Amino acid sequence: MPVTIYDVARESGVSMATVSRVVNGNPNVKPSTRKKVLETIERLGYRPNAVARGLASKKTTTVGIVIPDISNAFFAEVVRGIEDIASMYHYNIILSSSDKKVEKELSLINTLLEKQVDGLLFMGAEVTNDHLEIFKTSTVPIVLAATKDPSKMFPSVDIDHFQAAKDAVNAFIQGGHRKIAIITGPLTDPLTGLDRFNGYKAALEEANIPFDEQYVRVGDYHYESGLEAMNDFLSLAEKPTALFAASDEMAVAAIHAIQDNGLQVPQDIEVRGFDNIPISSMVRPLLSTVAQPQYDIGAVAMRFLTKHMNEEPITDQFVILQHQLINRQSTK
Amino acid sequence: MPVTIYDVARESGVSMATVSRVVNGNPNVKPSTRKKVLETIERLGYRPNAVARGLASKKTTTVGIVIPDISNAFFAEVVRGIEDIASMYHYNIILSSSDKKVEKELSLINTLLEKQVDGLLFMGAEVTNDHLEIFKTSTVPIVLAATKDPSKMFPSVDIDHFQAAKDAVNAFIQGGHRKIAIITGPLTDPLTGLDRFNGYKAALEEANIPFDEQYVRVGDYHYESGLEAMNDFLSLAEKPTALFAASDEMAVAAIHAIQDNGLQVPQDIEVRGFDNIPISSMVRPLLSTVAQPQYDIGAVAMRFLTKHMNEEPITDQFVILQHQLINRQSTK
DNA sequence: CTGTTAGCGCATTCAC
DNA sequence: GTGAATGCGCTAACAG
């Protein structure tokens, strides 16, 4: 039913090859015939079939994205970065959310590969051997974003979570704090959970502040878990004087818990979050945090992927973007 | 290089057709040969080429999504709804952000159609004649989500923005307010801008409250614009006693502006937002708002689209989901 | 500068 | 229950 390249060829009195050339901007076409073809394309309303093109050329100009959850503000911003660069290089993206379920991640990767994406951007909590196995079956490049492959087999772009957390805690230590609490992410998350927690411990250790388990609570990055964790801290005989939360949502929740207990931020307890998502500058007091360049993580990862897809020379397979301590009103 | 259906056929001593049958779960295959084929698929690591399948079957099991901005919390949640249902029906989604630029919207729709999506979900501020023109060239179903086609040519799922705004303002009127301010969206947005504004005016009119232009400011749904607008209201001789904002972000900003001026919410000024995005329950005071079922808008639209794609019977082409007044702490 | 010819990898008749 | 043949719409040599 729809008009094909063959119809255009017949109607313009040229061959398919010529039509293909004008459609693809090949310069080897006489201006007059180009014009003629363009006119009948317009007249017939011809729309090239990208699927057929993909089969013939073995390129789909589509990349696959696996992400934990698009409704999470952090990842939404990363995806925005990905999209902008993808669009710039004329790629479309197939987006899929995994909820960090390994089974689903593997299945999504497989589906994306079946769809013949030209490249894959993977975001997840962890890169396991199962991931590696399936990555290896791919004939197209794979780049990890906001995560890392411990085996160093696949390129990645991320920040240094350990150092970022350490910097955050050090800032508290410099400020004279010794009772510093932390709300971590799940310790099963190697980077956003464990690495940040280790950064916390390392900072304490270097300052000769004994590690105290009562100042540690595990959250899930979301608001509710921050509320609960902070209330636990608040019921301690020796309340912490500073709190580092592994996510902004948990930090904001902690501030509310503190305020609800009649204490003040930052006067009584200083609070610092992690990520610098939009909400951190939409609350009072404005949230101090450790900023991750979310948009850039996405943008750089996508640009990185295009380099791999085009087989451009690549200097470093593991790019670490800079984090930044942002001091607003929840710290002194 | 990669293994094809032909390789599997040869290795298992059957024809391509048979392999195709087992891959597609066609029951007309003897169990023993099915087993044999499955084994060589496993052994060879065969991965069906969805592009080839798409060309042959004229179905890609992917749908196109055009959205203003994925980093916007409202749309991120809508997309999450879309994705969950898409995934349930084994569709993938190609996501693209338009920033509400009509030119880009049209171009994206065209690209998506070229990619042979089986259906299209469109979200945008407005459906113009240009949109209609290109929609009509589509051979696959198109569903509008969180927007509406005034010409009623294309199915949609949305809420009743006019009524929702009217309800919100009526609640203030019931509460005894007469100086009710509004921060609208751009009036060039027919639904989220104009309709909500008209709902505001209608409520006033029915209550015989004269419309007063000084109580109207136009924002862009984002925090900063809410701050500015509210500061304007606060400098009025007759300050408003209630504020209705066309987005939660602007409402939260307004609360901060009010607080920064030494007034209290809701004691001095009541505030209600619109959308019920996550931030509304992550601020103090908790934000009262008009809830839109974001997730459901996405989910219902996607389900709706599957019905169109499968040519299932459809009773109503224009589904209106219910909004809801949520009263938290920013209203009395 | 242009046309001819082969596939790309698969689903889908239609026979058997 | 299975195989052979055809074509989906296009790109990519290769000729000329």
PDB file of C-alpha atoms (C1' of nucleotides) in Angstrom, chain A residues 5 16 20 24 46 49 53 56, chain D residues 8-15:
ATOM      1  CA  ILE A   5      11.427   3.452  -3.622  1.00  0.00           C
ATOM      2  CA  MET A  16      15.934   2.638  -7.738  1.00  0.00           C
ATOM      3  CA  SER A  20      18.389   5.825  -3.235  1.00  0.00           C
ATOM      4  CA  ASN A  24      20.829   9.487   0.953  1.00  0.00           C
ATOM      5  CA  TYR A  46       7.292   8.799  -0.237  1.00  0.00           C
ATOM      6  CA  ASN A  49      11.394   2.476   5.102  1.00  0.00           C
ATOM      7  CA  ARG A  53      17.292   0.200   4.995  1.00  0.00           C
ATOM      8  CA  ALA A  56      20.314  -3.814   3.701  1.00  0.00           C
TER       9      ALA A  56
ATOM     10  C1'  DC D   8       9.423  -7.449   2.197  1.00  0.00           C
ATOM     11  C1'  DG D   9      12.123  -2.313   0.585  1.00  0.00           C
ATOM     12  C1'  DC D  10      16.323  -1.005   0.412  1.00  0.00           C
ATOM     13  C1'  DT D  11      21.735  -0.526  -0.130  1.00  0.00           C
ATOM     14  C1'  DA D  12      25.807  -1.702  -2.316  1.00  0.00           C
ATOM     15  C1'  DA D  13      28.921  -3.225  -5.450  1.00  0.00           C
ATOM     16  C1'  DC D  14      29.719  -3.344 -10.176  1.00  0.00           C
ATOM     17  C1'  DA D  15      29.244  -1.980 -14.948  1.00  0.00           C
TER      18       DA D  15
END
